[in-house]
């Protein structure tokens, strides 16, 4: 048996931990630039609002029903995710983080289904007690079945947040009640294709002959078919979190026409990319940049371009990456356009420990850069706050995106933690 633990309405739950006034009222969290609804409370879903709905289309519903609308506070969500995963790992050491709000957990092979269910209930209670985040946990022999079980645990209160698919009868009943579009690995697009074969639900798909599945969906579809039939076929995620390519980009709240303003934005991108490189022990071999105008405004002049600047030797130095990005930006920037989106892309990130230095490089300067970046990270990761020390042209993300409803940085900024007033008690 393995489990899939899923945080319920995660972004909304994070906000509710620090603001009790948000409990039991409809809440939606918006995407970048406050564009679309990316997370909703159950109360907001009951009003007919769906994830992905543009905010301007549902604003009337929100105003009429007292919906609390918040900008995404992704730094807060990342911190809360780390707390949730650490709490789970303290109980079940073998966990496989799948996303910011989901992870697979592996139980002792000698445990019975009842043992796993008891441990699962303990995990759910601990996470709620230690972090304030409500979760749902599905137990099953495979990852795909565990996803389905977790969905039942979330949907039906009688399960008390834990649902197990432990035998053949439970497997078939769960699949019979699951739409094909809700199956991990199939989704809406493939379910529309499979509708031509009169497959009414996940059980009908699982009972389909393997040869037919292979003919229609090829190898990925066969893996899903096997998983639904209780045969492990989806390999664990690679635990090596080192990414071989990285990107940092933004859609600006308003068009940028000035080259200096773009340079300031690229300083932010370079700072973000370099920090991520250092955290995963990697170095960039080159820097690519891209800029583009607003494609949704055909009445305005359109332009998009990209450029690549190779580095003399692999590095994670913020200033070196920013300098390379500025050189590439100078090659593609054209005046007279309003740029809506831009970013930096690192096409190849190599392990810093085995990076080949340039024969013309100065070892002393290389060591100086390493020590400087270490000191920079130590200061910015401390209680002083995020990015307190940065290059002069750095422009914070809040300066070029719309986030008018963002909550405070309760977990990462001393100046934004909850204030307790003593005025009610007198002097």
mmCIF file of C-alpha atoms in Angstrom, residues 139-152 156 159 163-184 186 199-208 224-231:
data_model
loop_
_atom_site.group_PDB
_atom_site.id
_atom_site.type_symbol
_atom_site.label_atom_id
_atom_site.label_comp_id
_atom_site.label_asym_id
_atom_site.label_seq_id
_atom_site.Cartn_x
_atom_site.Cartn_y
_atom_site.Cartn_z
ATOM 1 C CA UNK A 139 -4.474 4.561 0.141
ATOM 2 C CA UNK A 140 -4.109 2.019 -2.676
ATOM 3 C CA UNK A 141 -1.665 -0.421 -4.275
ATOM 4 C CA UNK A 142 -0.749 1.999 -7.114
ATOM 5 C CA UNK A 143 -0.248 5.747 -7.553
ATOM 6 C CA UNK A 144 -3.192 6.193 -9.922
ATOM 7 C CA UNK A 145 -5.578 4.357 -7.602
ATOM 8 C CA UNK A 146 -4.211 6.366 -4.652
ATOM 9 C CA UNK A 147 -5.089 9.558 -6.549
ATOM 10 C CA UNK A 148 -8.642 8.307 -6.973
ATOM 11 C CA UNK A 149 -8.847 7.325 -3.300
ATOM 12 C CA UNK A 150 -7.625 10.779 -2.237
ATOM 13 C CA UNK A 151 -10.326 12.358 -4.358
ATOM 14 C CA UNK A 152 -12.981 10.298 -2.547
ATOM 15 C CA UNK A 156 -17.046 12.566 1.056
ATOM 16 C CA UNK A 159 -14.313 8.972 5.131
ATOM 17 C CA UNK A 163 -10.035 6.551 1.968
ATOM 18 C CA UNK A 164 -8.480 3.157 1.208
ATOM 19 C CA UNK A 165 -8.846 1.008 -1.889
ATOM 20 C CA UNK A 166 -7.625 -2.198 -0.293
ATOM 21 C CA UNK A 167 -9.405 -5.034 -2.113
ATOM 22 C CA UNK A 168 -10.921 -5.939 -5.475
ATOM 23 C CA UNK A 169 -14.461 -4.998 -4.521
ATOM 24 C CA UNK A 170 -13.378 -1.534 -3.356
ATOM 25 C CA UNK A 171 -11.288 -1.054 -6.507
ATOM 26 C CA UNK A 172 -14.145 -1.831 -8.873
ATOM 27 C CA UNK A 173 -16.643 0.273 -6.910
ATOM 28 C CA UNK A 174 -14.265 3.262 -6.857
ATOM 29 C CA UNK A 175 -13.593 3.010 -10.600
ATOM 30 C CA UNK A 176 -17.291 2.699 -11.354
ATOM 31 C CA UNK A 177 -17.887 6.020 -9.552
ATOM 32 C CA UNK A 178 -14.961 7.788 -11.265
ATOM 33 C CA UNK A 179 -15.326 9.627 -14.564
ATOM 34 C CA UNK A 180 -12.602 9.028 -17.137
ATOM 35 C CA UNK A 181 -11.777 12.734 -17.170
ATOM 36 C CA UNK A 182 -10.887 12.501 -13.460
ATOM 37 C CA UNK A 183 -8.323 9.730 -13.927
ATOM 38 C CA UNK A 184 -4.680 10.780 -13.524
ATOM 39 C CA UNK A 186 -6.226 10.608 -18.968
ATOM 40 C CA UNK A 199 -16.337 3.836 -22.215
ATOM 41 C CA UNK A 200 -18.691 5.202 -19.587
ATOM 42 C CA UNK A 201 -16.280 5.435 -16.644
ATOM 43 C CA UNK A 202 -12.883 4.407 -15.297
ATOM 44 C CA UNK A 203 -14.069 0.846 -14.656
ATOM 45 C CA UNK A 204 -15.049 0.388 -18.301
ATOM 46 C CA UNK A 205 -11.582 1.566 -19.305
ATOM 47 C CA UNK A 206 -9.899 -0.784 -16.814
ATOM 48 C CA UNK A 207 -11.949 -3.712 -18.192
ATOM 49 C CA UNK A 208 -10.976 -2.848 -21.779
ATOM 50 C CA UNK A 224 -2.570 4.028 -16.697
ATOM 51 C CA UNK A 225 -4.613 0.916 -17.559
ATOM 52 C CA UNK A 226 -2.266 -1.293 -15.530
ATOM 53 C CA UNK A 227 -2.332 1.110 -12.585
ATOM 54 C CA UNK A 228 -6.142 1.057 -12.550
ATOM 55 C CA UNK A 229 -5.955 -2.740 -12.461
ATOM 56 C CA UNK A 230 -3.698 -2.684 -9.405
ATOM 57 C CA UNK A 231 -0.381 -3.233 -11.218
#
